Coordinates of C-alpha atoms (C1' of nucleotides) in Angstrom, one line a residue:
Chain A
X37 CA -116.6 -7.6 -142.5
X38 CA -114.9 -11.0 -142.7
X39 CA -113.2 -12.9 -144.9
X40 CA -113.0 -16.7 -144.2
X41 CA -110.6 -18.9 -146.7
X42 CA -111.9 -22.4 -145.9
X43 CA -115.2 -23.0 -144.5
X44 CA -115.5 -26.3 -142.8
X45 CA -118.1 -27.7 -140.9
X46 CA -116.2 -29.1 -137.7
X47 CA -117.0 -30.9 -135.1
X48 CA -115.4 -29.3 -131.6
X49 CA -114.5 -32.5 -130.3
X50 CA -111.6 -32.8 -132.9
X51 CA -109.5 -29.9 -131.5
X52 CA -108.2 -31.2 -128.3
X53 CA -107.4 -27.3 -127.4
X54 CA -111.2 -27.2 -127.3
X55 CA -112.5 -30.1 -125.6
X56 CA -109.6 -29.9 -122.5
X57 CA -111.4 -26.2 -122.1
X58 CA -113.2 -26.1 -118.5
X59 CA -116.0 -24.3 -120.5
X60 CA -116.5 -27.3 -122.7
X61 CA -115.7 -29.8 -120.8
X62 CA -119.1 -28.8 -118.3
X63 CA -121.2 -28.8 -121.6
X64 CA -124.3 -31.4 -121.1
X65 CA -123.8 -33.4 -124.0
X66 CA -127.0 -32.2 -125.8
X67 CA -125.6 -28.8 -126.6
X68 CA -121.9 -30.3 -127.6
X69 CA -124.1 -31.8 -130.1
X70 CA -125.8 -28.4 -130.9
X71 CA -121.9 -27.4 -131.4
X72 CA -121.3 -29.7 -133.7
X73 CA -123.7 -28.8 -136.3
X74 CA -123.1 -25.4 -135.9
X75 CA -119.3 -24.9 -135.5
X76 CA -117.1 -23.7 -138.6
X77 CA -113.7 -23.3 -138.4
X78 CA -111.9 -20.2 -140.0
X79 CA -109.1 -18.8 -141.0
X80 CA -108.8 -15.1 -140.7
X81 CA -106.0 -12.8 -142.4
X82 CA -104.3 -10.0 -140.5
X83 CA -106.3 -7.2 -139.5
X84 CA -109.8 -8.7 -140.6
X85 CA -112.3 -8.0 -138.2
X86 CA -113.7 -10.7 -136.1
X87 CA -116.3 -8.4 -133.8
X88 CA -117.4 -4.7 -133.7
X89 CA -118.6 -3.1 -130.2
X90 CA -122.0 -2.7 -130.1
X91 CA -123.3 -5.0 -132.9
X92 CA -125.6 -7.8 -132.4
X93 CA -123.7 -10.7 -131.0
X94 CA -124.4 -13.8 -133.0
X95 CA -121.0 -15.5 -133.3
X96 CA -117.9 -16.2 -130.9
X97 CA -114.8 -17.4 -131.2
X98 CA -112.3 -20.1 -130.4
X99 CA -109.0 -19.5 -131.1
X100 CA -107.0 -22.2 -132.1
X101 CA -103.6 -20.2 -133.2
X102 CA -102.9 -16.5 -133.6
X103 CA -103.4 -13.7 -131.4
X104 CA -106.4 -11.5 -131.6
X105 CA -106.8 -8.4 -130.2
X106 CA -109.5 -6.7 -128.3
X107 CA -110.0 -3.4 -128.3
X108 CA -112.0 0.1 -128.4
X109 CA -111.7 2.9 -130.5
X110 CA -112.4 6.8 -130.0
X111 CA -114.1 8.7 -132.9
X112 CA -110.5 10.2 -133.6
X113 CA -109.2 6.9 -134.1
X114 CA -107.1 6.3 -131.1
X115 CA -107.2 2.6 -129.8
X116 CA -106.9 0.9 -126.5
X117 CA -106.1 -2.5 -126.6
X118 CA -108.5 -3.7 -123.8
X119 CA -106.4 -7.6 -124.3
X120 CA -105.0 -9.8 -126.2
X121 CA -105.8 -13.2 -126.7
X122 CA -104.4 -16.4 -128.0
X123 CA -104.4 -20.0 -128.9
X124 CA -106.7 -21.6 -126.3
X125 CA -108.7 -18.5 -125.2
X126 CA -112.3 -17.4 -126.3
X127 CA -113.2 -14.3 -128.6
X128 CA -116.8 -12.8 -127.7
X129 CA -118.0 -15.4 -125.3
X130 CA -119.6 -13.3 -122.9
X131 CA -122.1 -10.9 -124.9
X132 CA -124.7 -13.0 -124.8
X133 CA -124.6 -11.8 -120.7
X134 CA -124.2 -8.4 -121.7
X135 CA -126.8 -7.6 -124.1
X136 CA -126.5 -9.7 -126.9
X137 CA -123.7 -6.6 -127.7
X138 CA -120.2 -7.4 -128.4
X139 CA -118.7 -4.7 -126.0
X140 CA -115.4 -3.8 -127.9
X141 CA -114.1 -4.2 -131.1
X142 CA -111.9 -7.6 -132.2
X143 CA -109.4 -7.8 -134.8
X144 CA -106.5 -10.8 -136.1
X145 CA -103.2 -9.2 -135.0
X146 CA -102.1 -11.9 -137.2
X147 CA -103.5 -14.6 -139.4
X148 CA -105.2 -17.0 -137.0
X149 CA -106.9 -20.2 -136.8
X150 CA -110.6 -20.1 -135.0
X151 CA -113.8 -22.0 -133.8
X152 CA -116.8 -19.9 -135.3
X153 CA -120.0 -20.8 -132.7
X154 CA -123.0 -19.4 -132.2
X155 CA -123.8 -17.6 -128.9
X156 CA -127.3 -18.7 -129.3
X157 CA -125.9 -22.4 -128.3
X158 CA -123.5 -20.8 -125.5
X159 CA -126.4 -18.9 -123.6
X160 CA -128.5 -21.9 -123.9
X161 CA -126.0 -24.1 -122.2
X162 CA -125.6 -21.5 -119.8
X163 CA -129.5 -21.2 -119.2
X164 CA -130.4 -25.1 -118.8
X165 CA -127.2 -26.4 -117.4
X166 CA -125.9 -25.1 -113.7
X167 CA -122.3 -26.6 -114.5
X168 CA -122.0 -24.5 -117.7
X169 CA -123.1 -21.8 -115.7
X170 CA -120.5 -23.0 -113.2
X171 CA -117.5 -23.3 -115.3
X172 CA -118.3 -19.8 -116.8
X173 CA -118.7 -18.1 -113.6
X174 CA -115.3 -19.2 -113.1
X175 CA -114.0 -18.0 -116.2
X176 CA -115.1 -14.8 -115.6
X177 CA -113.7 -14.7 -111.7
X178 CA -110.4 -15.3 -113.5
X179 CA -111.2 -12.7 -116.4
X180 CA -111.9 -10.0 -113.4
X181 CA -108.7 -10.9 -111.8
X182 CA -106.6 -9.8 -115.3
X183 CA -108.8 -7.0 -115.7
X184 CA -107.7 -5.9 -112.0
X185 CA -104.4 -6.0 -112.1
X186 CA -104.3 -4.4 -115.3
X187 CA -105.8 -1.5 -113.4
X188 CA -103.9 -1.5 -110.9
X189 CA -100.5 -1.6 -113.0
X190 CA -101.7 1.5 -115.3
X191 CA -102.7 3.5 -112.2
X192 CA -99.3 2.5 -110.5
X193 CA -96.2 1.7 -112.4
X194 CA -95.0 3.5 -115.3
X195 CA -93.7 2.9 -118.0
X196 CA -90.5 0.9 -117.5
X197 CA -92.4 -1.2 -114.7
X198 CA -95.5 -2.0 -116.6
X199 CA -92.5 -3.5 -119.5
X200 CA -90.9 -5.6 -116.6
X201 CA -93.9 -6.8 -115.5
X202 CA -95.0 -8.3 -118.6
X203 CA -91.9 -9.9 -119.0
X204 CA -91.7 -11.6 -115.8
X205 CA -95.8 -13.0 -117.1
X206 CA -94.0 -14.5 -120.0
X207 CA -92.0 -16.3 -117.7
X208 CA -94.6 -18.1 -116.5
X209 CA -95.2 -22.0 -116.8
X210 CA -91.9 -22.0 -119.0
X211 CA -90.7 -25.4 -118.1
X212 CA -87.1 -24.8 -116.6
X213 CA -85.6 -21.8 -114.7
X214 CA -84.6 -20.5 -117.9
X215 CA -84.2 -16.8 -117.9
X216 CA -84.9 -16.5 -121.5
X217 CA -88.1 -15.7 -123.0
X218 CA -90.1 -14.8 -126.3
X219 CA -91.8 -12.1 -126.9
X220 CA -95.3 -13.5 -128.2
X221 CA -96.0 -10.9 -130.6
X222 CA -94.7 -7.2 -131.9
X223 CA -93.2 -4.6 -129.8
X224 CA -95.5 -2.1 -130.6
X225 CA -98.6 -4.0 -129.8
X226 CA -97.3 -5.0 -126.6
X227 CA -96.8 -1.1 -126.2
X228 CA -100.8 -0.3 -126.6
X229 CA -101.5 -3.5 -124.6
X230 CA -99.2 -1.9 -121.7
X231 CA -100.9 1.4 -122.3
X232 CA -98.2 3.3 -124.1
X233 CA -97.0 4.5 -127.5
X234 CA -94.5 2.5 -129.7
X235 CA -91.8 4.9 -128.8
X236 CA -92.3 5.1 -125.6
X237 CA -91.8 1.5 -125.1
X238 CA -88.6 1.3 -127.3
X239 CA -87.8 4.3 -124.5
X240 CA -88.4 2.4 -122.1
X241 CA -87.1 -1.0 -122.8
X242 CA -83.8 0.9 -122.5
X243 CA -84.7 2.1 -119.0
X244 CA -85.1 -1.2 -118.2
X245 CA -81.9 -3.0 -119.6
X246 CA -80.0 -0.4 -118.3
X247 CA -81.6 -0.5 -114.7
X248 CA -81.3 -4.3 -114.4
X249 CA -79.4 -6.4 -116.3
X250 CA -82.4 -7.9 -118.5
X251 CA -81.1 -8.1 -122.2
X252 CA -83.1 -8.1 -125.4
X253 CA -82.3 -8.9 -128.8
X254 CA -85.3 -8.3 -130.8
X255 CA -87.9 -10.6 -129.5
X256 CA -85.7 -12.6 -127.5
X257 CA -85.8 -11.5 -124.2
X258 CA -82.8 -12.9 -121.4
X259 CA -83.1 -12.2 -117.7
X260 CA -80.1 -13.0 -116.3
X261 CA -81.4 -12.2 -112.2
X262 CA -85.3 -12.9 -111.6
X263 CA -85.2 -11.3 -108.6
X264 CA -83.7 -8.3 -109.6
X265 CA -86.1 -7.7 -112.2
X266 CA -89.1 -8.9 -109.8
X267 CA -87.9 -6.3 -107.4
X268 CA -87.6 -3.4 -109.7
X269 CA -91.6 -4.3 -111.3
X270 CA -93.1 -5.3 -107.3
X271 CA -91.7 -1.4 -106.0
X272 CA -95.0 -0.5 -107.9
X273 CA -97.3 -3.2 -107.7
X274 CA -99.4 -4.9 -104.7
X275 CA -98.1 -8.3 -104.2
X276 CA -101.2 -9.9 -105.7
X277 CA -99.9 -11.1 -108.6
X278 CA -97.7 -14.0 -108.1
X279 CA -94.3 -12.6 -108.4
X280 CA -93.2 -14.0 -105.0
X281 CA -94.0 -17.7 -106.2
X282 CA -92.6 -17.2 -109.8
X283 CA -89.5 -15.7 -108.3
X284 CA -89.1 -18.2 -105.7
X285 CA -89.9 -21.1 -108.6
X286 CA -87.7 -20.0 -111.0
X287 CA -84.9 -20.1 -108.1
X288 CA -85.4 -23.2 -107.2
X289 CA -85.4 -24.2 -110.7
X290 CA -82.5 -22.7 -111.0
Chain B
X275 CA -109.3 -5.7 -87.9
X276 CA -112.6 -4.8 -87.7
X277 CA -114.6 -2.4 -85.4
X278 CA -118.1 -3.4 -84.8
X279 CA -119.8 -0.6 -82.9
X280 CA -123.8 -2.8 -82.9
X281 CA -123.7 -6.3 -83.7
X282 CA -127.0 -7.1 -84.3
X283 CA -128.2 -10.6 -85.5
X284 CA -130.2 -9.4 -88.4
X285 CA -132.8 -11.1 -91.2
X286 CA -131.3 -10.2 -94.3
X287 CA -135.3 -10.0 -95.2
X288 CA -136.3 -6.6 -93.1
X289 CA -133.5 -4.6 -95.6
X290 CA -135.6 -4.0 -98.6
X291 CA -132.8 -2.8 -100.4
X292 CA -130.8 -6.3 -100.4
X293 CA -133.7 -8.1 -100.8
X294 CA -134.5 -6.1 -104.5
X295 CA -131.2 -6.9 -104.9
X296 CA -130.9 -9.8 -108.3
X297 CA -128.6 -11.9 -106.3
X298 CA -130.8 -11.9 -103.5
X299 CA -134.0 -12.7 -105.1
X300 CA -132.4 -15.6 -107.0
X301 CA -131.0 -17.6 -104.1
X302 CA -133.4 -20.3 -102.9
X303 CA -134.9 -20.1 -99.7
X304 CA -132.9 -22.8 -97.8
X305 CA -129.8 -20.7 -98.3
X306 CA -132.1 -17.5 -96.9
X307 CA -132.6 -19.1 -93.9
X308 CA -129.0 -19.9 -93.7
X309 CA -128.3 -16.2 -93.9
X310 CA -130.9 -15.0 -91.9
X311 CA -129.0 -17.2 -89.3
X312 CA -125.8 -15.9 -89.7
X313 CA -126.0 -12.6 -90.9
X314 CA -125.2 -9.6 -88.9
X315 CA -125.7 -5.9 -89.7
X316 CA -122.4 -3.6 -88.6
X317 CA -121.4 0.2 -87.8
X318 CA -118.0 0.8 -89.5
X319 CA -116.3 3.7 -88.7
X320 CA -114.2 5.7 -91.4
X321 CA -110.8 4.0 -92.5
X322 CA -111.8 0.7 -90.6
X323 CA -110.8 -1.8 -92.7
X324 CA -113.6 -4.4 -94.4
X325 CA -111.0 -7.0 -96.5
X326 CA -107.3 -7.1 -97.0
X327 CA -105.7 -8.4 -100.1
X328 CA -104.7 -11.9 -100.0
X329 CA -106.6 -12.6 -96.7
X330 CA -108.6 -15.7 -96.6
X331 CA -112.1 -14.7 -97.3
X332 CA -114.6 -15.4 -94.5
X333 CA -116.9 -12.4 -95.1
X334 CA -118.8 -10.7 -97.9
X335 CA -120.5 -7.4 -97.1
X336 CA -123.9 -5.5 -97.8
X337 CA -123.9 -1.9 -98.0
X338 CA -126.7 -0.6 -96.8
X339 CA -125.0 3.4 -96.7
X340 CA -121.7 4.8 -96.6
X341 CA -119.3 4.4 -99.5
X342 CA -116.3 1.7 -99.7
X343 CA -113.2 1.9 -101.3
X344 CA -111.8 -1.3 -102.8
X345 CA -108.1 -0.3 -103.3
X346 CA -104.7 -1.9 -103.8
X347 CA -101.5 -1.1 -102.3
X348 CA -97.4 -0.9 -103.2
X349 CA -95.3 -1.5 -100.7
X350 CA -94.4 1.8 -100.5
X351 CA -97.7 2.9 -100.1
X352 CA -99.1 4.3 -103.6
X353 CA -102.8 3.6 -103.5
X354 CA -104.7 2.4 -106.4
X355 CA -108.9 2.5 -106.2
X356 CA -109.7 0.0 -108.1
X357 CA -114.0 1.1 -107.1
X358 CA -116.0 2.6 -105.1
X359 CA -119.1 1.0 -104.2
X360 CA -121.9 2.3 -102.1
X361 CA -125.5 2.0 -100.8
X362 CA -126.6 -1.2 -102.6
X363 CA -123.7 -2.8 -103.8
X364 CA -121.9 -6.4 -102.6
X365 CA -117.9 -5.6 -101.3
X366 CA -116.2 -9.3 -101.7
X367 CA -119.0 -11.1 -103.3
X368 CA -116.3 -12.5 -105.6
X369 CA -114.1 -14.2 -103.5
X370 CA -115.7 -17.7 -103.5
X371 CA -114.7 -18.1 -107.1
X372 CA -111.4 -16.4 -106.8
X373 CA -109.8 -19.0 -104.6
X374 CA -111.4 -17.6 -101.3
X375 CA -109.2 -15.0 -101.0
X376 CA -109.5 -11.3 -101.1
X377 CA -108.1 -10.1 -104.0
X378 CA -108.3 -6.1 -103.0
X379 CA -108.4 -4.2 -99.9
X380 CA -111.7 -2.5 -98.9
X381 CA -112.1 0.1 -96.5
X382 CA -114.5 2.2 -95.4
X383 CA -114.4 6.0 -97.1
X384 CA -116.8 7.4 -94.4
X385 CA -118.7 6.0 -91.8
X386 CA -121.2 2.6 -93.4
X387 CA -123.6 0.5 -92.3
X388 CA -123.2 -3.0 -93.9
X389 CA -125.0 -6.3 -93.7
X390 CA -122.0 -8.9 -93.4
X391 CA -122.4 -12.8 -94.8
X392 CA -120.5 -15.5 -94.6
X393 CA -118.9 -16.3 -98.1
X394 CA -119.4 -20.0 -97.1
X395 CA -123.0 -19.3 -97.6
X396 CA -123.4 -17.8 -101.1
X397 CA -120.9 -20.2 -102.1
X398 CA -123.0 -23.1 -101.0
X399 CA -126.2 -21.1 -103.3
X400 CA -123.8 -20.4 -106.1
X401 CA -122.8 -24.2 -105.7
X402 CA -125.9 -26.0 -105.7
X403 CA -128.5 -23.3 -107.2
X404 CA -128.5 -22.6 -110.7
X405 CA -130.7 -19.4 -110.1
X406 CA -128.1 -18.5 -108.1
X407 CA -125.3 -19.0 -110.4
X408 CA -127.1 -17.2 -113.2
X409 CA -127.5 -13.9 -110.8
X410 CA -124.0 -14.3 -110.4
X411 CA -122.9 -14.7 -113.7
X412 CA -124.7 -10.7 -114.8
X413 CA -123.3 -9.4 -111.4
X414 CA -119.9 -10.6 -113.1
X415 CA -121.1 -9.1 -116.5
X416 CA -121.7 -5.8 -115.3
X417 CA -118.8 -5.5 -113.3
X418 CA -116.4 -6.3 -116.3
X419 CA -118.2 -3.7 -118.5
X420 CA -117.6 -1.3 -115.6
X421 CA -113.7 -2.4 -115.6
X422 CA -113.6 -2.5 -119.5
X423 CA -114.9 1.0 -119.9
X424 CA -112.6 2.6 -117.1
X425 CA -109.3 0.6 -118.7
X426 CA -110.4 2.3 -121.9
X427 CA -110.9 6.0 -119.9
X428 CA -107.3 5.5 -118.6
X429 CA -105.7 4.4 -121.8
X430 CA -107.6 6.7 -123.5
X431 CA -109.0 10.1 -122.1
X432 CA -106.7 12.8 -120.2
X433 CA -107.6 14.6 -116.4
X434 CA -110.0 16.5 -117.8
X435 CA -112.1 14.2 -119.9
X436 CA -112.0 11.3 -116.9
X437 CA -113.9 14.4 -114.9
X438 CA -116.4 15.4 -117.5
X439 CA -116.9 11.6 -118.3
X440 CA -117.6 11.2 -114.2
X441 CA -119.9 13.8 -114.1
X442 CA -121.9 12.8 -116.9
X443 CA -121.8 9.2 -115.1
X444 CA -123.7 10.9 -112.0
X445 CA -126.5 12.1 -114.1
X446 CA -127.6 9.1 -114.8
X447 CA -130.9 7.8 -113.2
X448 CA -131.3 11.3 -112.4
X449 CA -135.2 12.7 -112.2
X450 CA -135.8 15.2 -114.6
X451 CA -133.6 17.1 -116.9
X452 CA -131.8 18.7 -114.0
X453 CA -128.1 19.6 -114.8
X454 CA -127.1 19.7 -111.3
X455 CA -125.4 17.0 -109.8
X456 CA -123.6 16.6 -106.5
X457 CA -120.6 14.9 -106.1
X458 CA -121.1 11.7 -103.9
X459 CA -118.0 11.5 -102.3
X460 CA -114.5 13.7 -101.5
X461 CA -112.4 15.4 -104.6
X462 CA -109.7 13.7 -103.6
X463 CA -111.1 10.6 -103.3
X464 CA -112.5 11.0 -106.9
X465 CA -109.6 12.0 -108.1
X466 CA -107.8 8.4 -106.5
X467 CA -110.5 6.7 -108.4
X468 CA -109.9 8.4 -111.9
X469 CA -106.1 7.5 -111.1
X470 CA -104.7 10.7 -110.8
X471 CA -103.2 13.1 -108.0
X472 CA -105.3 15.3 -106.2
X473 CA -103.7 18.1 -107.0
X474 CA -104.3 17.2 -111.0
X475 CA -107.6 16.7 -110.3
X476 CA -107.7 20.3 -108.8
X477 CA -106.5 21.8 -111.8
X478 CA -107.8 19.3 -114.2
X479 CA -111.6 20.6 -112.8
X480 CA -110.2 24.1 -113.5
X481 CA -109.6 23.3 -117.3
X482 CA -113.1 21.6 -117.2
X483 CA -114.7 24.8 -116.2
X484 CA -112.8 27.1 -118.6
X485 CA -113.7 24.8 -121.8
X486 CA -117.3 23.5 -121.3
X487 CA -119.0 26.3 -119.1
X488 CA -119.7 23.0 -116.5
X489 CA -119.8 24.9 -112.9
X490 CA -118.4 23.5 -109.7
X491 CA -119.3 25.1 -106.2
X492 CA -117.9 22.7 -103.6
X493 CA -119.6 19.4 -104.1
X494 CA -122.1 20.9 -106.4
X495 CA -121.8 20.6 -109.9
X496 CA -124.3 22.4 -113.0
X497 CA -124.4 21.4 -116.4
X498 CA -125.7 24.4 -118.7
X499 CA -125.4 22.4 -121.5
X500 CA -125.2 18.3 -121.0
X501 CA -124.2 18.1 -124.9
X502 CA -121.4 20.3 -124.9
X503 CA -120.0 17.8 -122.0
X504 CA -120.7 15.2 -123.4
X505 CA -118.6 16.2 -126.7
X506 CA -115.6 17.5 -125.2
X507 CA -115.6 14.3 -123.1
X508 CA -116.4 11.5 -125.6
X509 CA -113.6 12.8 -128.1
X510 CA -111.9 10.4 -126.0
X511 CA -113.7 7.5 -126.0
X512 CA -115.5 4.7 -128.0
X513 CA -119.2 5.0 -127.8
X514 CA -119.9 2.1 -125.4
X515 CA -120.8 4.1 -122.5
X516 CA -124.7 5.4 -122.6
X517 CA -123.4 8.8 -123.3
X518 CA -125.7 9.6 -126.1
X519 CA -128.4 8.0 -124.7
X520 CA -128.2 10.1 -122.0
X521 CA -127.7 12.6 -123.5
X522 CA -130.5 12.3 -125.6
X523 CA -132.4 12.0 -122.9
X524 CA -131.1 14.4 -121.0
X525 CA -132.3 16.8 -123.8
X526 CA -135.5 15.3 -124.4
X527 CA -136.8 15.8 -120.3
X528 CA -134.9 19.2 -120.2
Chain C
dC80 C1' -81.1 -4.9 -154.7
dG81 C1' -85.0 -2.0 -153.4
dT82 C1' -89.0 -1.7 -150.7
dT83 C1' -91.8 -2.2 -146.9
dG84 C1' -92.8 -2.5 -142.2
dA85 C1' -91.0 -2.6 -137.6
dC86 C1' -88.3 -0.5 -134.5
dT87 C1' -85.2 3.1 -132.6
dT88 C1' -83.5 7.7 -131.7
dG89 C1' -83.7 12.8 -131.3
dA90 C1' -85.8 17.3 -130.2
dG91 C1' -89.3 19.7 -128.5
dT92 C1' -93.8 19.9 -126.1
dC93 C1' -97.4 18.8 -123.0
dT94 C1' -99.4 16.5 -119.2
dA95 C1' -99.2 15.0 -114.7
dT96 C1' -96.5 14.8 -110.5
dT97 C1' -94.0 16.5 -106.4
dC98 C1' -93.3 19.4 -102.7
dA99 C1' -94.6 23.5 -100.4
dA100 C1' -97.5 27.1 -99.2
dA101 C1' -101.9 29.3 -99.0
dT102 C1' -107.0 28.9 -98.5
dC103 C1' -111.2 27.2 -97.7
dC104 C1' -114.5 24.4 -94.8
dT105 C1' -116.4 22.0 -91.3
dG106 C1' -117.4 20.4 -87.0
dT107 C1' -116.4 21.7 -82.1
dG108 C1' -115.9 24.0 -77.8
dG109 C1' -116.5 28.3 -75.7
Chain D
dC222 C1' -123.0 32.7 -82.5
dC223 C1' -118.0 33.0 -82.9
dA224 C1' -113.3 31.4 -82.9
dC225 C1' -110.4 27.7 -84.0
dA226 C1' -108.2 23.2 -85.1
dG227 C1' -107.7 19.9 -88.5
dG228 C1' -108.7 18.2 -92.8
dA229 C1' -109.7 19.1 -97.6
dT230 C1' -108.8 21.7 -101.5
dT231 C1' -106.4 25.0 -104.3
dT232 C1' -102.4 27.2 -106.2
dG233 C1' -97.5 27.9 -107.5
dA234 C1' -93.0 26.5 -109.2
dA235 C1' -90.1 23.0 -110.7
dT236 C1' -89.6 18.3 -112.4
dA237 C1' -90.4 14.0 -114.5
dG238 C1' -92.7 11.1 -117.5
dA239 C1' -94.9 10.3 -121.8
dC240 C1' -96.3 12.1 -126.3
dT241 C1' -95.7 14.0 -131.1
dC242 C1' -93.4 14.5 -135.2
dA243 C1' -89.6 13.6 -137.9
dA244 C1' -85.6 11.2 -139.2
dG245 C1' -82.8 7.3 -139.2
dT246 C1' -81.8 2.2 -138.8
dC247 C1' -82.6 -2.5 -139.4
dA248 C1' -84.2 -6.8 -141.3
dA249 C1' -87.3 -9.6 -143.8
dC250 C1' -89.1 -10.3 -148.4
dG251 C1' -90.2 -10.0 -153.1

DNA sequence: CGTTGACTTGAGTCTATTCAAATCCTGTGG
DNA sequence: CCACAGGATTTGAATAGACTCAAGTCAACG
């Protein structure tokens, strides 16, 4: 159920990833050293399994490289991807809220680097220490927020939207206006994380360079007019994503 | 904004309903007070608007009857329900940790009677109480299981199954074995909620009928046979939700 | 090279949507 | 109690969007 190459016994505070989190930082110092003796760090081939929904919860998961997707499967095998996460982000953190149960399934979409704690240590910090409880109250608030707008964007835009949309996110926090972006990981796994099949997205990636003028050349994505993109994804979507400020940023940038 | 037919100064204490509520119970009884001074129970008529998106939040809201739909809107005027939430439930709880904004609309679907708080308040509890926090942290946990398992029904399961699986939802908590449910609120509103068209939904029922002998009379709904439901509507999903428990249980009280 | 996996393209099908019209219901006034 | 207006729901026909299955292309890799 999973493989690990090396096995070290680490101690958080050498991954800097880790220690700049908000969730760790608000640790009380007792359980960081709880952590310590109790954090392994792994390395996990492609497809290896990380969590399965509804199993007892005893591990999660920092990720210090790779992407791992979360998902669910239906007895016929069909999948929704219910995220994808990468370096920086945590893998399981919040069963120990909901039932000691990991809630969907995880797998590597690629080989990855991770932090291997035990929840035990997490829902104790949570328990005795309010700022714990604080800082994972707000990662949750921020989790919801995704979640939302990940809702809203299946029930509203289709295909060709929902493709813009997540390109103008990988825009984000790049450095200069530059209109050109990576895709951070294969085509067809954005295409489940979006909602749709393989073809369909290949489908509708055509839609969309022939609609606005965004070009792509294998993963290498080039939007030459932000605004025209921003205004073909926004005609389905409520402004509460922050399309108007990365529009407007990118102009300036410009 | 916001019609307010009464506007009674009102101790949350006399509503036994809030005050079973876990968020209630945990606050500390400073920050009761506090709301007892400022909280104030409102009439709402139909369509009368609770929160708007991107507003700065002031109020949160107790429902003490009446459903509200929290919903977000396109510019040109598609609708997406991202809940409904009735009799019971918080509407805007969240926006303390989310930047103290509203991050959907709310309105009322039919005529409600609320209990409205000032956010300030429960952000001051959430703040200094850890009680507080932790009540807030499984409110969170549910409501991301609830948003997990209805991203998975839209990636997942077609018109028809999103019914079945909505019936089978409204037999939970039900008293005896009884197979017959009503629906709580409009078709069409349900039908917004599941993310489709009205019109689908009408037909979508239709197909429901003619595969799983389910009957529909108006708002009332009988299940001859709970199991047979539960199969044609779980081909299309993982086992997370409580199906088989309920069905089980179903079976076991029939 | 040949193979593998990822992506694209084509043809046909199915599902959900749109727009319009017909019905059914419900609360109201007579 | 009945008729009726207005809203909610259903139905029909045509269309659009996404899916399946199959075949073809492309590029990385051994």
């Amino acid at each position: 159920m999973l493989k690990l190459i090396p096995n070290n016994r680490s101690n958080p505070d050498n991954f800097p990833t880790l220690r700049h989190t908000a969730l760790f930082k608000a640790l009380p110092t007792n359980i960081r050293a709880s952590l310590a003796a109790s954090c392994t760090r792994l390395t996990i081939l492609k497809n290896e399994t990380l969590m399965v929904q509804n199993d007892p919860a005893d591990w999660f998961y920092f990720i210090l490289s790779g992407w791992v997707k979360v998902y669910r499967e239906t007895q016929e095998g069909d999948e929704a991807v219910i995220e994808l996460l990468g370096a920086g982000s945590f893998v399981g953190e919040y069963a120990f809220l909901e039932g000691d149960i990991h809630s969907s399934d995880a797998a590597a979409a690629e080989k990855l680097s991770v932090l291997r704690m035990p929840c035990s240590v997490l829902k104790q910090a949570v328990n005795t220490s309010h700022s714990a409880a604080l800082a994972m109250l707000q990662s949750y608030a921020e989790k919801r927020q995704r979640q939302t707008r990940e809702l809203e964007s299946l029930k509203l835009q289709d295909a060709p939207q929902r493709i813009g949309c997540f390109i103008l996110r990988q825009c984000q926090g790049k450095p200069s206006g530059s209109r050109h972006v990576k895709l951070p990981y294969g085509k067809s796994l954005i295409a489940t994380e979006l909602g749709m099949k393989g073809e369909t997205f290949s489908r509708a990636l055509g839609k969309l360079k022939n609609t606005t003028h965004v070009g792509v050349n294998g993963g290498k994505v080039h939007i030459p007019d932000i605004g025209e993109l921003a205004e073909f994804v926004c005609a389905g979507c409520s402004n509460e994503y922050p399309c108007k400020d990365l529009v407007e940023l990118a102009n300036r940038r410009a």
